[in-house]
Amino acid sequence: MNFEEGLKQNGLKITPQRVAILKEIQRRGHATIEEIYEDILKEYPSISLATIYKNIISLCEADLVKEVKVSLQKQRYEINCGEHAHIVCTECGKLEDIEFGMESFYHNAMITRYIQPSFVSMTIYGKCNQCLKE
Amino acid sequence: MNFEEGLKQNGLKITPQRVAILKEIQRRGHATIEEIYEDILKEYPSISLATIYKNIISLCEADLVKEVKVSLQKQRYEINCGEHAHIVCTECGKLEDIEFGMESFYHNAMITRYIQPSFVSMTIYGKCNQCLKE
DNA sequence: CTACATGCAAATTTTTTGCATTACA
DNA sequence: TGTAATGCAAAAAATTTGCATGTAG
């Protein structure tokens, strides 16, 4: 994904901080605020936590970044690039992406990487009838 | 669900605070910490926020209560009674339960209550191969 | 140039902890 | 009666805000 392009298309200025945040999220796959901050600090000692927070909000609003909420874990963020499911280890917390196909994901989860998926969390987002009317 | 029984089976003492928390979560369906606290305060002016937090942890560990994480919303809690999916309005934030059947949920979501589900979030929990070995 | 973004410090909000007291079993 | 739970106050962690300064376009 071209970050500069994505920022421009959403009316967000291309700043080195923003690009660094996006790169860091991409590098990690799924990053917490703290992880993003700590890592960017190394090459960018002046960056502020407030900048991370403010940008995460802008980037989520622009749909360049998506929240990943996992049970018992801190909120994470990922680059928004195509729908996929997540697979989480209930022991070590490892979080991975997995192809999102209605028929295949159970199979995929069981055979290739995890055994005995114990619980599936699914949430569907959309406009409810009432909000559609308004 | 019989709350007293559930508590007993998990070695948790039956206190009026605990029962009030469970009842409040059940009444609301999906409640935030703040909602639970505010409502219980009315009939229980001495209850402490710390008690709510401590109990939510115990109740989740005992699997009597489950976290519900929804994008852009505060964490909520629900009584753990059978697997189901969630359906969330992206406009007003309304959160509802929906039957969890692989083939039927899209249909269910579209026809009965929501139109044009715009995004599905799915997370599968289970032990990864590495953790199974250990 | 001008509007938006950054960084700092302070303020808020959220969650956790320690400890004395209370109450369930 | 002993152990676990409660409630308070204080501490720690997470997030937000205001404002002066800097910078991308």
PDB file of C-alpha atoms (C1' of nucleotides) in Angstrom:
ATOM      1  CA  MET A   1       0.000   0.000   0.000  1.00  0.00           C
ATOM      2  CA  ASN A   2       1.147   3.505  -0.842  1.00  0.00           C
ATOM      3  CA  PHE A   3       0.844   5.478   2.364  1.00  0.00           C
ATOM      4  CA  GLU A   4       1.543   8.897   0.848  1.00  0.00           C
ATOM      5  CA  GLU A   5      -1.200   8.370  -1.677  1.00  0.00           C
ATOM      6  CA  GLY A   6      -3.640   7.201   0.957  1.00  0.00           C
ATOM      7  CA  LEU A   7      -2.977  10.194   3.150  1.00  0.00           C
ATOM      8  CA  LYS A   8      -3.318  12.625   0.275  1.00  0.00           C
ATOM      9  CA  GLN A   9      -6.619  11.141  -0.835  1.00  0.00           C
ATOM     10  CA  ASN A  10      -8.036  11.710   2.608  1.00  0.00           C
ATOM     11  CA  GLY A  11      -6.907  15.277   2.923  1.00  0.00           C
ATOM     12  CA  LEU A  12      -4.255  14.402   5.482  1.00  0.00           C
ATOM     13  CA  LYS A  13      -0.872  16.007   5.191  1.00  0.00           C
ATOM     14  CA  ILE A  14       2.110  13.777   4.614  1.00  0.00           C
ATOM     15  CA  THR A  15       4.258  14.194   7.685  1.00  0.00           C
ATOM     16  CA  PRO A  16       7.201  12.004   8.615  1.00  0.00           C
ATOM     17  CA  GLN A  17       5.458  11.140  11.880  1.00  0.00           C
ATOM     18  CA  ARG A  18       2.390   9.843  10.093  1.00  0.00           C
ATOM     19  CA  VAL A  19       4.380   7.815   7.654  1.00  0.00           C
ATOM     20  CA  ALA A  20       6.431   6.379  10.507  1.00  0.00           C
ATOM     21  CA  ILE A  21       3.268   5.344  12.333  1.00  0.00           C
ATOM     22  CA  LEU A  22       1.867   3.622   9.280  1.00  0.00           C
ATOM     23  CA  LYS A  23       5.156   1.854   8.560  1.00  0.00           C
ATOM     24  CA  GLU A  24       5.447   0.688  12.127  1.00  0.00           C
ATOM     25  CA  ILE A  25       1.922  -0.723  12.135  1.00  0.00           C
ATOM     26  CA  GLN A  26       2.639  -2.475   8.868  1.00  0.00           C
ATOM     27  CA  ARG A  27       5.931  -3.858  10.114  1.00  0.00           C
ATOM     28  CA  ARG A  28       4.301  -5.362  13.189  1.00  0.00           C
ATOM     29  CA  GLY A  29       1.087  -6.418  11.530  1.00  0.00           C
ATOM     30  CA  HIS A  30      -0.880  -5.527  14.649  1.00  0.00           C
ATOM     31  CA  ALA A  31       0.560  -2.924  16.973  1.00  0.00           C
ATOM     32  CA  THR A  32      -0.501  -1.365  20.244  1.00  0.00           C
ATOM     33  CA  ILE A  33      -0.189   2.365  20.883  1.00  0.00           C
ATOM     34  CA  GLU A  34       2.669   1.663  23.255  1.00  0.00           C
ATOM     35  CA  GLU A  35       4.535  -0.452  20.712  1.00  0.00           C
ATOM     36  CA  ILE A  36       4.156   2.163  18.022  1.00  0.00           C
ATOM     37  CA  TYR A  37       5.392   4.844  20.382  1.00  0.00           C
ATOM     38  CA  GLU A  38       8.388   2.916  21.717  1.00  0.00           C
ATOM     39  CA  ASP A  39       9.610   1.902  18.292  1.00  0.00           C
ATOM     40  CA  ILE A  40       9.231   5.262  16.627  1.00  0.00           C
ATOM     41  CA  LEU A  41      10.980   6.918  19.565  1.00  0.00           C
ATOM     42  CA  LYS A  42      14.196   5.155  18.549  1.00  0.00           C
ATOM     43  CA  GLU A  43      14.526   6.923  15.241  1.00  0.00           C
ATOM     44  CA  TYR A  44      12.393   9.887  16.200  1.00  0.00           C
ATOM     45  CA  PRO A  45      13.276  10.872  19.762  1.00  0.00           C
ATOM     46  CA  SER A  46      11.059  13.934  19.710  1.00  0.00           C
ATOM     47  CA  ILE A  47       7.780  12.262  18.814  1.00  0.00           C
ATOM     48  CA  SER A  48       5.052  12.683  21.382  1.00  0.00           C
ATOM     49  CA  LEU A  49       2.554  10.154  22.642  1.00  0.00           C
ATOM     50  CA  ALA A  50      -0.166  12.707  21.995  1.00  0.00           C
ATOM     51  CA  THR A  51       0.825  12.733  18.334  1.00  0.00           C
ATOM     52  CA  ILE A  52       0.409   8.982  18.181  1.00  0.00           C
ATOM     53  CA  TYR A  53      -3.049   9.181  19.738  1.00  0.00           C
ATOM     54  CA  LYS A  54      -4.182  12.045  17.538  1.00  0.00           C
ATOM     55  CA  ASN A  55      -2.956  10.339  14.415  1.00  0.00           C
ATOM     56  CA  ILE A  56      -4.441   6.982  15.233  1.00  0.00           C
ATOM     57  CA  ILE A  57      -7.800   8.716  15.394  1.00  0.00           C
ATOM     58  CA  SER A  58      -7.305  10.484  12.052  1.00  0.00           C
ATOM     59  CA  LEU A  59      -5.988   7.364  10.383  1.00  0.00           C
ATOM     60  CA  CYS A  60      -8.910   5.274  11.620  1.00  0.00           C
ATOM     61  CA  GLU A  61     -11.378   7.911  10.470  1.00  0.00           C
ATOM     62  CA  ALA A  62      -9.705   7.892   7.069  1.00  0.00           C
ATOM     63  CA  ASP A  63     -10.020   4.096   7.034  1.00  0.00           C
ATOM     64  CA  LEU A  64      -6.312   3.700   6.475  1.00  0.00           C
ATOM     65  CA  VAL A  65      -6.002   1.936   9.801  1.00  0.00           C
ATOM     66  CA  LYS A  66      -8.351  -0.363  11.658  1.00  0.00           C
ATOM     67  CA  GLU A  67      -8.788  -1.209  15.305  1.00  0.00           C
ATOM     68  CA  VAL A  68      -8.293  -4.818  16.268  1.00  0.00           C
ATOM     69  CA  LYS A  69     -10.021  -5.731  19.481  1.00  0.00           C
ATOM     70  CA  VAL A  70      -9.127  -9.031  21.024  1.00  0.00           C
ATOM     71  CA  SER A  71     -10.441 -10.457  24.246  1.00  0.00           C
ATOM     72  CA  LEU A  72      -8.130  -9.839  27.209  1.00  0.00           C
ATOM     73  CA  GLN A  73      -5.628  -7.964  25.089  1.00  0.00           C
ATOM     74  CA  LYS A  74      -4.831  -4.332  24.613  1.00  0.00           C
ATOM     75  CA  GLN A  75      -6.312  -2.665  21.621  1.00  0.00           C
ATOM     76  CA  ARG A  76      -4.196  -3.042  18.530  1.00  0.00           C
ATOM     77  CA  TYR A  77      -4.149  -1.409  15.125  1.00  0.00           C
ATOM     78  CA  GLU A  78      -3.580  -2.798  11.671  1.00  0.00           C
ATOM     79  CA  ILE A  79      -3.302  -1.397   8.165  1.00  0.00           C
ATOM     80  CA  ASN A  80      -6.681  -1.616   6.476  1.00  0.00           C
ATOM     81  CA  CYS A  81      -6.051  -3.787   3.474  1.00  0.00           C
ATOM     82  CA  GLY A  82      -8.808  -6.202   2.690  1.00  0.00           C
ATOM     83  CA  GLU A  83     -11.160  -8.153   4.856  1.00  0.00           C
ATOM     84  CA  HIS A  84      -9.725 -11.033   6.798  1.00  0.00           C
ATOM     85  CA  ALA A  85     -10.373 -12.864  10.032  1.00  0.00           C
ATOM     86  CA  HIS A  86      -8.114 -13.105  13.039  1.00  0.00           C
ATOM     87  CA  ILE A  87      -6.907 -16.126  14.858  1.00  0.00           C
ATOM     88  CA  VAL A  88      -5.734 -15.749  18.434  1.00  0.00           C
ATOM     89  CA  CYS A  89      -3.983 -18.192  20.718  1.00  0.00           C
ATOM     90  CA  THR A  90      -5.727 -18.359  24.056  1.00  0.00           C
ATOM     91  CA  GLU A  91      -2.467 -19.348  25.730  1.00  0.00           C
ATOM     92  CA  CYS A  92       0.257 -17.093  24.381  1.00  0.00           C
ATOM     93  CA  GLY A  93      -1.919 -14.423  22.803  1.00  0.00           C
ATOM     94  CA  LYS A  94      -0.308 -14.723  19.387  1.00  0.00           C
ATOM     95  CA  LEU A  95      -2.456 -12.952  16.815  1.00  0.00           C
ATOM     96  CA  GLU A  96      -2.443 -13.833  13.138  1.00  0.00           C
ATOM     97  CA  ASP A  97      -4.438 -13.009  10.061  1.00  0.00           C
ATOM     98  CA  ILE A  98      -6.353 -15.710   8.293  1.00  0.00           C
ATOM     99  CA  GLU A  99      -8.147 -15.859   5.009  1.00  0.00           C
ATOM    100  CA  PHE A 100     -11.765 -14.936   5.343  1.00  0.00           C
ATOM    101  CA  GLY A 101     -13.911 -17.455   3.523  1.00  0.00           C
ATOM    102  CA  MET A 102     -17.147 -18.579   5.077  1.00  0.00           C
ATOM    103  CA  GLU A 103     -16.640 -22.233   4.279  1.00  0.00           C
ATOM    104  CA  SER A 104     -12.934 -22.463   4.651  1.00  0.00           C
ATOM    105  CA  PHE A 105     -11.926 -20.662   7.780  1.00  0.00           C
ATOM    106  CA  TYR A 106     -12.715 -23.364  10.274  1.00  0.00           C
ATOM    107  CA  HIS A 107     -10.825 -25.851   8.184  1.00  0.00           C
ATOM    108  CA  ASN A 108      -8.039 -23.398   7.617  1.00  0.00           C
ATOM    109  CA  ALA A 109      -7.772 -22.672  11.311  1.00  0.00           C
ATOM    110  CA  MET A 110      -7.772 -26.269  12.372  1.00  0.00           C
ATOM    111  CA  ILE A 111      -5.510 -27.837   9.803  1.00  0.00           C
ATOM    112  CA  THR A 112      -2.874 -25.282   9.037  1.00  0.00           C
ATOM    113  CA  ARG A 113      -2.139 -23.595  12.272  1.00  0.00           C
ATOM    114  CA  TYR A 114      -4.412 -24.110  15.222  1.00  0.00           C
ATOM    115  CA  ILE A 115      -6.116 -27.127  16.613  1.00  0.00           C
ATOM    116  CA  GLN A 116      -9.500 -27.095  18.236  1.00  0.00           C
ATOM    117  CA  PRO A 117     -10.689 -23.541  17.787  1.00  0.00           C
ATOM    118  CA  SER A 118     -12.513 -23.090  21.038  1.00  0.00           C
ATOM    119  CA  PHE A 119     -14.477 -19.969  20.452  1.00  0.00           C
ATOM    120  CA  VAL A 120     -15.464 -17.757  17.560  1.00  0.00           C
ATOM    121  CA  SER A 121     -16.322 -14.127  17.998  1.00  0.00           C
ATOM    122  CA  MET A 122     -18.226 -12.497  15.222  1.00  0.00           C
ATOM    123  CA  THR A 123     -19.579  -9.002  14.900  1.00  0.00           C
ATOM    124  CA  ILE A 124     -21.455  -7.647  11.935  1.00  0.00           C
ATOM    125  CA  TYR A 125     -21.439  -3.911  11.337  1.00  0.00           C
ATOM    126  CA  GLY A 126     -24.028  -2.090   9.283  1.00  0.00           C
ATOM    127  CA  LYS A 127     -26.749   0.513   9.470  1.00  0.00           C
ATOM    128  CA  CYS A 128     -29.825  -0.534  11.386  1.00  0.00           C
ATOM    129  CA  ASN A 129     -33.263   0.043   9.893  1.00  0.00           C
ATOM    130  CA  GLN A 130     -33.950   3.020  12.077  1.00  0.00           C
ATOM    131  CA  CYS A 131     -30.766   4.815  11.110  1.00  0.00           C
ATOM    132  CA  LEU A 132     -31.354   4.034   7.454  1.00  0.00           C
ATOM    133  CA  LYS A 133     -34.658   5.873   7.622  1.00  0.00           C
ATOM    134  CA  GLU A 134     -33.129   9.016   9.069  1.00  0.00           C
TER     135      GLU A 134
ATOM    136  CA  MET B   1     -29.410 -18.618  34.481  1.00  0.00           C
ATOM    137  CA  ASN B   2     -29.045 -19.226  38.184  1.00  0.00           C
ATOM    138  CA  PHE B   3     -26.400 -16.822  39.357  1.00  0.00           C
ATOM    139  CA  GLU B   4     -26.039 -18.210  42.880  1.00  0.00           C
ATOM    140  CA  GLU B   5     -25.415 -21.659  41.495  1.00  0.00           C
ATOM    141  CA  GLY B   6     -22.897 -20.385  38.983  1.00  0.00           C
ATOM    142  CA  LEU B   7     -20.967 -18.516  41.626  1.00  0.00           C
ATOM    143  CA  LYS B   8     -20.920 -21.470  43.974  1.00  0.00           C
ATOM    144  CA  GLN B   9     -19.660 -23.828  41.285  1.00  0.00           C
ATOM    145  CA  ASN B  10     -16.720 -21.557  40.703  1.00  0.00           C
ATOM    146  CA  GLY B  11     -15.770 -21.176  44.326  1.00  0.00           C
ATOM    147  CA  LEU B  12     -16.942 -17.584  44.423  1.00  0.00           C
ATOM    148  CA  LYS B  13     -18.881 -16.423  47.439  1.00  0.00           C
ATOM    149  CA  ILE B  14     -22.418 -15.236  46.956  1.00  0.00           C
ATOM    150  CA  THR B  15     -22.391 -11.582  47.893  1.00  0.00           C
ATOM    151  CA  PRO B  16     -25.173  -9.123  47.195  1.00  0.00           C
ATOM    152  CA  GLN B  17     -22.736  -6.994  45.208  1.00  0.00           C
ATOM    153  CA  ARG B  18     -21.890  -9.862  42.894  1.00  0.00           C
ATOM    154  CA  VAL B  19     -25.468 -10.802  42.347  1.00  0.00           C
ATOM    155  CA  ALA B  20     -26.332  -7.168  41.669  1.00  0.00           C
ATOM    156  CA  ILE B  21     -23.577  -6.950  39.063  1.00  0.00           C
ATOM    157  CA  LEU B  22     -24.768 -10.084  37.304  1.00  0.00           C
ATOM    158  CA  LYS B  23     -28.384  -8.939  37.376  1.00  0.00           C
ATOM    159  CA  GLU B  24     -27.484  -5.555  36.007  1.00  0.00           C
ATOM    160  CA  ILE B  25     -25.494  -7.046  33.138  1.00  0.00           C
ATOM    161  CA  GLN B  26     -28.379  -9.356  32.368  1.00  0.00           C
ATOM    162  CA  ARG B  27     -30.906  -6.533  32.503  1.00  0.00           C
ATOM    163  CA  ARG B  28     -28.960  -4.439  30.035  1.00  0.00           C
ATOM    164  CA  GLY B  29     -27.803  -7.295  27.841  1.00  0.00           C
ATOM    165  CA  HIS B  30     -24.463  -5.600  27.293  1.00  0.00           C
ATOM    166  CA  ALA B  31     -23.218  -3.213  29.950  1.00  0.00           C
ATOM    167  CA  THR B  32     -20.166  -1.042  30.398  1.00  0.00           C
ATOM    168  CA  ILE B  33     -18.364  -0.778  33.725  1.00  0.00           C
ATOM    169  CA  GLU B  34     -19.714   2.725  34.129  1.00  0.00           C
ATOM    170  CA  GLU B  35     -23.300   1.637  33.478  1.00  0.00           C
ATOM    171  CA  ILE B  36     -23.063  -1.199  35.948  1.00  0.00           C
ATOM    172  CA  TYR B  37     -21.642   1.127  38.562  1.00  0.00           C
ATOM    173  CA  GLU B  38     -24.144   3.946  38.086  1.00  0.00           C
ATOM    174  CA  ASP B  39     -27.149   1.662  38.215  1.00  0.00           C
ATOM    175  CA  ILE B  40     -26.075  -0.370  41.188  1.00  0.00           C
ATOM    176  CA  LEU B  41     -25.247   2.822  43.082  1.00  0.00           C
ATOM    177  CA  LYS B  42     -28.946   3.677  43.147  1.00  0.00           C
ATOM    178  CA  GLU B  43     -29.930   0.724  45.269  1.00  0.00           C
ATOM    179  CA  TYR B  44     -26.499   0.193  46.756  1.00  0.00           C
ATOM    180  CA  PRO B  45     -25.015   3.597  47.565  1.00  0.00           C
ATOM    181  CA  SER B  46     -21.960   2.138  49.251  1.00  0.00           C
ATOM    182  CA  ILE B  47     -20.696   0.016  46.389  1.00  0.00           C
ATOM    183  CA  SER B  48     -17.266   0.910  45.144  1.00  0.00           C
ATOM    184  CA  LEU B  49     -15.981   1.107  41.589  1.00  0.00           C
ATOM    185  CA  ALA B  50     -13.051  -1.028  42.682  1.00  0.00           C
ATOM    186  CA  THR B  51     -15.489  -3.752  43.625  1.00  0.00           C
ATOM    187  CA  ILE B  52     -16.998  -3.647  40.151  1.00  0.00           C
ATOM    188  CA  TYR B  53     -13.599  -3.945  38.529  1.00  0.00           C
ATOM    189  CA  LYS B  54     -12.444  -6.735  40.811  1.00  0.00           C
ATOM    190  CA  ASN B  55     -15.633  -8.673  40.285  1.00  0.00           C
ATOM    191  CA  ILE B  56     -15.683  -8.291  36.549  1.00  0.00           C
ATOM    192  CA  ILE B  57     -12.275  -9.941  36.501  1.00  0.00           C
ATOM    193  CA  SER B  58     -13.408 -12.819  38.719  1.00  0.00           C
ATOM    194  CA  LEU B  59     -16.624 -13.285  36.800  1.00  0.00           C
ATOM    195  CA  CYS B  60     -14.819 -13.350  33.460  1.00  0.00           C
ATOM    196  CA  GLU B  61     -12.277 -15.823  34.777  1.00  0.00           C
ATOM    197  CA  ALA B  62     -15.140 -17.997  35.984  1.00  0.00           C
ATOM    198  CA  ASP B  63     -16.683 -17.737  32.503  1.00  0.00           C
ATOM    199  CA  LEU B  64     -19.917 -16.409  33.947  1.00  0.00           C
ATOM    200  CA  VAL B  65     -19.415 -13.152  32.107  1.00  0.00           C
ATOM    201  CA  LYS B  66     -17.832 -12.383  28.761  1.00  0.00           C
ATOM    202  CA  GLU B  67     -16.192  -9.300  27.341  1.00  0.00           C
ATOM    203  CA  VAL B  68     -17.784  -7.775  24.275  1.00  0.00           C
ATOM    204  CA  LYS B  69     -15.402  -5.652  22.266  1.00  0.00           C
ATOM    205  CA  VAL B  70     -16.908  -3.493  19.585  1.00  0.00           C
ATOM    206  CA  SER B  71     -15.094  -1.113  17.308  1.00  0.00           C
ATOM    207  CA  LEU B  72     -15.157   2.484  18.538  1.00  0.00           C
ATOM    208  CA  GLN B  73     -17.153   1.579  21.628  1.00  0.00           C
ATOM    209  CA  LYS B  74     -16.240   1.112  25.238  1.00  0.00           C
ATOM    210  CA  GLN B  75     -15.751  -2.408  26.397  1.00  0.00           C
ATOM    211  CA  ARG B  76     -18.976  -4.073  27.439  1.00  0.00           C
ATOM    212  CA  TYR B  77     -19.852  -7.223  29.343  1.00  0.00           C
ATOM    213  CA  GLU B  78     -22.546  -9.818  28.829  1.00  0.00           C
ATOM    214  CA  ILE B  79     -23.743 -12.905  30.637  1.00  0.00           C
ATOM    215  CA  ASN B  80     -22.088 -15.931  29.100  1.00  0.00           C
ATOM    216  CA  CYS B  81     -24.967 -18.018  27.852  1.00  0.00           C
ATOM    217  CA  GLY B  82     -24.372 -19.719  24.568  1.00  0.00           C
ATOM    218  CA  GLU B  83     -22.492 -18.684  21.482  1.00  0.00           C
ATOM    219  CA  HIS B  84     -24.022 -15.972  19.376  1.00  0.00           C
ATOM    220  CA  ALA B  85     -22.872 -13.226  17.060  1.00  0.00           C
ATOM    221  CA  HIS B  86     -23.283  -9.496  17.501  1.00  0.00           C
ATOM    222  CA  ILE B  87     -24.742  -6.964  15.173  1.00  0.00           C
ATOM    223  CA  VAL B  88     -23.801  -3.344  15.595  1.00  0.00           C
ATOM    224  CA  CYS B  89     -25.185  -0.240  13.980  1.00  0.00           C
ATOM    225  CA  THR B  90     -22.389   1.892  12.594  1.00  0.00           C
ATOM    226  CA  GLU B  91     -24.526   5.005  13.031  1.00  0.00           C
ATOM    227  CA  CYS B  92     -26.134   4.807  16.457  1.00  0.00           C
ATOM    228  CA  GLY B  93     -24.000   2.101  17.978  1.00  0.00           C
ATOM    229  CA  LYS B  94     -26.941  -0.098  18.902  1.00  0.00           C
ATOM    230  CA  LEU B  95     -25.718  -3.546  19.783  1.00  0.00           C
ATOM    231  CA  GLU B  96     -27.848  -6.667  19.479  1.00  0.00           C
ATOM    232  CA  ASP B  97     -27.392 -10.400  19.662  1.00  0.00           C
ATOM    233  CA  ILE B  98     -28.014 -12.513  16.618  1.00  0.00           C
ATOM    234  CA  GLU B  99     -28.243 -16.223  16.107  1.00  0.00           C
ATOM    235  CA  PHE B 100     -24.925 -17.732  15.197  1.00  0.00           C
ATOM    236  CA  GLY B 101     -25.302 -20.063  12.245  1.00  0.00           C
ATOM    237  CA  MET B 102     -22.679 -20.078   9.563  1.00  0.00           C
ATOM    238  CA  GLU B 103     -25.112 -20.099   6.682  1.00  0.00           C
ATOM    239  CA  SER B 104     -27.820 -18.005   8.170  1.00  0.00           C
ATOM    240  CA  PHE B 105     -26.279 -14.993   9.789  1.00  0.00           C
ATOM    241  CA  TYR B 106     -25.797 -12.864   6.727  1.00  0.00           C
ATOM    242  CA  HIS B 107     -29.351 -13.537   5.685  1.00  0.00           C
ATOM    243  CA  ASN B 108     -30.589 -13.015   9.202  1.00  0.00           C
ATOM    244  CA  ALA B 109     -28.752  -9.733   9.505  1.00  0.00           C
ATOM    245  CA  MET B 110     -29.972  -8.371   6.221  1.00  0.00           C
ATOM    246  CA  ILE B 111     -33.572  -9.403   6.260  1.00  0.00           C
ATOM    247  CA  THR B 112     -34.707  -9.109   9.808  1.00  0.00           C
ATOM    248  CA  ARG B 113     -32.993  -6.105  11.185  1.00  0.00           C
ATOM    249  CA  TYR B 114     -30.147  -4.556   9.307  1.00  0.00           C
ATOM    250  CA  ILE B 115     -29.595  -3.786   5.674  1.00  0.00           C
ATOM    251  CA  GLN B 116     -26.302  -3.953   3.897  1.00  0.00           C
ATOM    252  CA  PRO B 117     -23.977  -5.313   6.531  1.00  0.00           C
ATOM    253  CA  SER B 118     -20.875  -3.347   5.679  1.00  0.00           C
ATOM    254  CA  PHE B 119     -18.236  -5.159   7.593  1.00  0.00           C
ATOM    255  CA  VAL B 120     -17.810  -8.410   9.437  1.00  0.00           C
ATOM    256  CA  SER B 121     -15.278  -8.883  12.160  1.00  0.00           C
ATOM    257  CA  MET B 122     -14.373 -12.409  13.046  1.00  0.00           C
ATOM    258  CA  THR B 123     -11.881 -13.734  15.531  1.00  0.00           C
ATOM    259  CA  ILE B 124     -11.215 -17.373  16.209  1.00  0.00           C
ATOM    260  CA  TYR B 125      -9.749 -18.342  19.570  1.00  0.00           C
ATOM    261  CA  GLY B 126      -7.908 -21.557  20.230  1.00  0.00           C
ATOM    262  CA  LYS B 127      -4.550 -22.990  21.193  1.00  0.00           C
ATOM    263  CA  CYS B 128      -1.826 -22.602  18.603  1.00  0.00           C
ATOM    264  CA  ASN B 129       0.351 -25.576  17.710  1.00  0.00           C
ATOM    265  CA  GLN B 130       3.262 -24.316  19.705  1.00  0.00           C
ATOM    266  CA  CYS B 131       1.249 -23.902  22.885  1.00  0.00           C
ATOM    267  CA  LEU B 132      -0.347 -27.309  22.419  1.00  0.00           C
ATOM    268  CA  LYS B 133       3.101 -28.908  22.466  1.00  0.00           C
ATOM    269  CA  GLU B 134       4.118 -27.289  25.717  1.00  0.00           C
TER     270      GLU B 134
ATOM    271  C1'  DC C   1       1.309  32.440   3.520  1.00  0.00           C
ATOM    272  C1'  DT C   2      -2.122  29.666   5.865  1.00  0.00           C
ATOM    273  C1'  DA C   3      -4.088  25.848   7.683  1.00  0.00           C
ATOM    274  C1'  DC C   4      -3.034  21.832   9.631  1.00  0.00           C
ATOM    275  C1'  DA C   5       0.159  19.009  12.504  1.00  0.00           C
ATOM    276  C1'  DT C   6       3.376  18.560  16.241  1.00  0.00           C
ATOM    277  C1'  DG C   7       5.043  18.498  20.978  1.00  0.00           C
ATOM    278  C1'  DC C   8       4.767  19.768  25.517  1.00  0.00           C
ATOM    279  C1'  DA C   9       2.449  20.092  29.816  1.00  0.00           C
ATOM    280  C1'  DA C  10      -1.518  19.681  32.274  1.00  0.00           C
ATOM    281  C1'  DA C  11      -5.990  17.753  32.890  1.00  0.00           C
ATOM    282  C1'  DT C  12      -9.159  13.821  32.593  1.00  0.00           C
ATOM    283  C1'  DT C  13     -10.474   9.364  32.565  1.00  0.00           C
ATOM    284  C1'  DT C  14      -9.808   4.596  33.408  1.00  0.00           C
ATOM    285  C1'  DT C  15      -7.969   0.857  35.937  1.00  0.00           C
ATOM    286  C1'  DT C  16      -5.250  -1.161  39.657  1.00  0.00           C
ATOM    287  C1'  DT C  17      -3.477  -1.697  44.280  1.00  0.00           C
ATOM    288  C1'  DG C  18      -2.934  -1.890  49.444  1.00  0.00           C
ATOM    289  C1'  DC C  19      -5.000  -2.280  53.505  1.00  0.00           C
ATOM    290  C1'  DA C  20      -8.292  -2.103  57.235  1.00  0.00           C
ATOM    291  C1'  DT C  21     -12.913  -3.714  57.905  1.00  0.00           C
ATOM    292  C1'  DT C  22     -16.788  -6.681  56.992  1.00  0.00           C
ATOM    293  C1'  DA C  23     -19.399 -10.789  56.033  1.00  0.00           C
ATOM    294  C1'  DC C  24     -20.098 -15.303  53.808  1.00  0.00           C
ATOM    295  C1'  DA C  25     -19.767 -20.205  54.593  1.00  0.00           C
TER     296       DA C  25
ATOM    297  C1'  DT D   1     -13.825 -18.463  63.000  1.00  0.00           C
ATOM    298  C1'  DG D   2     -11.083 -18.254  58.817  1.00  0.00           C
ATOM    299  C1'  DT D   3     -10.941 -16.842  54.327  1.00  0.00           C
ATOM    300  C1'  DA D   4     -12.434 -14.202  50.855  1.00  0.00           C
ATOM    301  C1'  DA D   5     -14.844  -9.877  49.552  1.00  0.00           C
ATOM    302  C1'  DT D   6     -15.741  -5.051  50.204  1.00  0.00           C
ATOM    303  C1'  DG D   7     -14.799  -0.096  50.301  1.00  0.00           C
ATOM    304  C1'  DC D   8     -11.880   3.570  50.687  1.00  0.00           C
ATOM    305  C1'  DA D   9      -8.041   6.228  49.361  1.00  0.00           C
ATOM    306  C1'  DA D  10      -4.139   6.570  46.828  1.00  0.00           C
ATOM    307  C1'  DA D  11      -1.391   5.209  42.888  1.00  0.00           C
ATOM    308  C1'  DA D  12      -0.671   4.020  38.298  1.00  0.00           C
ATOM    309  C1'  DA D  13      -1.935   3.799  33.532  1.00  0.00           C
ATOM    310  C1'  DA D  14      -4.260   5.378  29.536  1.00  0.00           C
ATOM    311  C1'  DT D  15      -6.224   9.015  26.928  1.00  0.00           C
ATOM    312  C1'  DT D  16      -7.517  13.800  25.889  1.00  0.00           C
ATOM    313  C1'  DT D  17      -6.993  18.721  25.678  1.00  0.00           C
ATOM    314  C1'  DG D  18      -5.098  23.550  25.019  1.00  0.00           C
ATOM    315  C1'  DC D  19      -1.870  26.173  23.218  1.00  0.00           C
ATOM    316  C1'  DA D  20       2.469  27.883  21.315  1.00  0.00           C
ATOM    317  C1'  DT D  21       5.469  26.578  17.646  1.00  0.00           C
ATOM    318  C1'  DG D  22       6.708  24.385  13.403  1.00  0.00           C
ATOM    319  C1'  DT D  23       5.933  22.804   8.673  1.00  0.00           C
ATOM    320  C1'  DA D  24       3.601  20.831   4.458  1.00  0.00           C
ATOM    321  C1'  DG D  25       1.308  22.380   0.512  1.00  0.00           C
TER     322       DG D  25
END
